[in-house]
Short mmCIF file of C-alpha atoms in Angstrom, two decimals:
data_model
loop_
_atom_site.label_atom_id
_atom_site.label_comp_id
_atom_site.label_asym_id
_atom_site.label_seq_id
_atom_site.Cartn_x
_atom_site.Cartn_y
_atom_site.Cartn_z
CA UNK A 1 0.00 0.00 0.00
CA UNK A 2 2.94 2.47 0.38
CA UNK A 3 4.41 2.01 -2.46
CA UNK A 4 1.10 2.16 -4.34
CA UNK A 5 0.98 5.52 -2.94
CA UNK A 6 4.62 6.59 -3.01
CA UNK A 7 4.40 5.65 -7.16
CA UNK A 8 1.50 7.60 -6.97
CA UNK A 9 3.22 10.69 -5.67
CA UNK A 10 5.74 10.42 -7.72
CA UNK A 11 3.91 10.67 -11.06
CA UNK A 12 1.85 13.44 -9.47
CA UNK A 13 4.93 15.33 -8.72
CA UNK A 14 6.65 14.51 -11.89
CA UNK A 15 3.18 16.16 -14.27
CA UNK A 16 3.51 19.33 -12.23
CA UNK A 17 7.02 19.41 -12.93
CA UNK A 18 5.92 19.29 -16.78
CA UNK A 19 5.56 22.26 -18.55
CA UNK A 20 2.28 23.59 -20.39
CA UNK A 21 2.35 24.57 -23.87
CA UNK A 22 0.27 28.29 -23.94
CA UNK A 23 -1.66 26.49 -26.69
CA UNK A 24 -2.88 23.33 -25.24
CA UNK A 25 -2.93 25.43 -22.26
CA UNK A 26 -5.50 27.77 -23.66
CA UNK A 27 -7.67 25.29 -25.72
CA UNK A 28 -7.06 22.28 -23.53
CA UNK A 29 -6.10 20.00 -26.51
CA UNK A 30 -2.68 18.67 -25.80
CA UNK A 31 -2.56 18.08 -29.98
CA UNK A 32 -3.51 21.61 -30.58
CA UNK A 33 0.01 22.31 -31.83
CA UNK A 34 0.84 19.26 -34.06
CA UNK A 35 -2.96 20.32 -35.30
CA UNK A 36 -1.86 23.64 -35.86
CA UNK A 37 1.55 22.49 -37.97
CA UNK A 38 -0.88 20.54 -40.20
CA UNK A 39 -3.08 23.31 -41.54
CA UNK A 40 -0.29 25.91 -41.63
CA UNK A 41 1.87 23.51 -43.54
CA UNK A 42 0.13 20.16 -44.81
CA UNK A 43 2.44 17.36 -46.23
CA UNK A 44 -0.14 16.08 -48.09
CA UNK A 45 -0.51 19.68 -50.39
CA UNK A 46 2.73 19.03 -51.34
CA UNK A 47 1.44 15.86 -53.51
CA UNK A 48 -1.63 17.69 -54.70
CA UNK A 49 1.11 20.65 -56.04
CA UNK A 50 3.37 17.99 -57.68
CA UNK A 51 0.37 15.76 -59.10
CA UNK A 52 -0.90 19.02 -60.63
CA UNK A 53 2.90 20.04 -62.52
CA UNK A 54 2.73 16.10 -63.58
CA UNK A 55 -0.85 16.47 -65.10
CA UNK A 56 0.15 19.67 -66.72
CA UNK A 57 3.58 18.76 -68.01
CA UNK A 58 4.41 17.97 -71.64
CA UNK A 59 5.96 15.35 -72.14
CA UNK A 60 6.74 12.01 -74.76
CA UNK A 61 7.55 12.53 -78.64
CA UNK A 62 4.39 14.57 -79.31
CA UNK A 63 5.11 16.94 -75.62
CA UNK A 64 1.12 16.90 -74.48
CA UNK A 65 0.24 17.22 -71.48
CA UNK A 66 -3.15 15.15 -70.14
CA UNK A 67 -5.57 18.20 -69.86
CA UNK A 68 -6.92 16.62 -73.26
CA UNK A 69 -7.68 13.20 -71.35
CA UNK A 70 -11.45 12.29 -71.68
CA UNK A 71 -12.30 11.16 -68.13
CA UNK A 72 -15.82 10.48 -69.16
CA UNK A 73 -17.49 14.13 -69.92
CA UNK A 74 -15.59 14.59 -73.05
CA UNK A 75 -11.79 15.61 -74.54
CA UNK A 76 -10.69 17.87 -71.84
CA UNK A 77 -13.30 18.36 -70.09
CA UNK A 78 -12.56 17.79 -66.28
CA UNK A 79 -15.08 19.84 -64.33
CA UNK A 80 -17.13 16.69 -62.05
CA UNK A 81 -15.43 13.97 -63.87
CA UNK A 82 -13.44 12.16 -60.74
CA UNK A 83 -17.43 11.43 -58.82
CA UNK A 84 -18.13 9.84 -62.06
CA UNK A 85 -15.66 7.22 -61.92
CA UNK A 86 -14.99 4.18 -62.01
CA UNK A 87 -17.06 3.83 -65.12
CA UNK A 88 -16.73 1.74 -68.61
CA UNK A 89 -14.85 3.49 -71.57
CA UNK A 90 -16.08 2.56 -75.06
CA UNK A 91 -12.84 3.08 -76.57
CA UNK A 92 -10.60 0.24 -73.96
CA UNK A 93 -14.02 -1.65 -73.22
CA UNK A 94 -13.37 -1.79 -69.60
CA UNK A 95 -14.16 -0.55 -66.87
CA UNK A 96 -11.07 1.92 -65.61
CA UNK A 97 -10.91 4.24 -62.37
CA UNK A 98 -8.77 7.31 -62.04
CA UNK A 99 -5.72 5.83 -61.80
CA UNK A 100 -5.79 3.40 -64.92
CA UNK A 101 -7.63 6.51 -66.97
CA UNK A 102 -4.58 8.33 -66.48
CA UNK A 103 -2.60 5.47 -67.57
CA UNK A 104 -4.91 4.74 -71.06
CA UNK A 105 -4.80 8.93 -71.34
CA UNK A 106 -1.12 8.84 -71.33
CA UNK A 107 -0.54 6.09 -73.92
CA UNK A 108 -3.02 7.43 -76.27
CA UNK A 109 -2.40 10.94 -76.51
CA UNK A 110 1.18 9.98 -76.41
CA UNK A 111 2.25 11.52 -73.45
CA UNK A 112 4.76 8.61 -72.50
CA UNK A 113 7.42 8.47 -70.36
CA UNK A 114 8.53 6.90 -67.27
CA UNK A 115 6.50 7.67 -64.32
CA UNK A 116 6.73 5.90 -60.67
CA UNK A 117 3.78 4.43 -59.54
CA UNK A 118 4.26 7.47 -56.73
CA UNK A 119 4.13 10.11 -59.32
CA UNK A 120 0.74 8.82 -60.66
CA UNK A 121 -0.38 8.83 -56.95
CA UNK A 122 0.59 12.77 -56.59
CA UNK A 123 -2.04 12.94 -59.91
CA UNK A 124 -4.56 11.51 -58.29
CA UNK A 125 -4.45 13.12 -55.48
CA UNK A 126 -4.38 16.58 -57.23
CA UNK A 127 -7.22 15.32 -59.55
CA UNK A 128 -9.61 14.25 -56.34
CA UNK A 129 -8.52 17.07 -54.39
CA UNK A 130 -11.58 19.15 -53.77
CA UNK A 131 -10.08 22.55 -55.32
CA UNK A 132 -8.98 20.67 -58.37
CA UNK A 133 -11.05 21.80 -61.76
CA UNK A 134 -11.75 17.98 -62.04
CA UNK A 135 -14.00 18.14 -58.76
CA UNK A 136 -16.06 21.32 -59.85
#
């Protein structure tokens, strides 16, 4: 029993010891400032920024970019296109989500070259990313 209560002490000696972050402190989250880091500077923009240069770039013998990918409304036309999907194409008869649109897009407008199956992810994520013109 007194070492129950001795441990006990202890801890609640060692917490006062501990200081208070003003932030957590004032809101009474104790995540309030990891929270904060996220919205001031999210990670995950940083995909969204590079899937949008990859979308954009031209690139492959003919240098297009895939703005002229038909996602399902029509050449080029992105505006609501990413809720639509996955849906069947006519012109691969299957049935392709974003991912392997981009891929069909890519070898058909002739906008080849070697991307890592990370660099497809950053153009998905900028294509389903709610301030994209795809999600419009």
């Amino acid at each position: 029993m007194k070492i129950r209560l001795g441990i006990c002490a202890a801890a609640a000696a060692i917490l006062h010891l501990v200081p208070v972050s003003p932030v957590s402190a004032q809101s009474g989250d104790p995540l309030a400032v990891g929270r904060k880091m996220l919205v001031d500077d999210n990670p995950g923009e940083l995909w969204i920024d590079q899937g949008q240069a990859l979308f954009y770039e031209k690139r492959g013998p003919k240098k297009v970019s895939l703005e002229q990918c038909d996602f399902g409304m029509g050449t080029g036309k992105l505006e609501g296109a990413a809720a639509r999907l996955p849906r069947y194409f006519a012109d691969t008869d299957r049935v392709e989500d974003l991912e392997s649109r981009l891929l069909t897009c890519m070898t058909r407008l002739g906008a080849t070259g070697h991307l890592t199956p990370e660099q497809v992810a950053h153009m998905v994520a900028y294509l389903i990313d709610p301030k994209s013109p795809i999600n419009k």
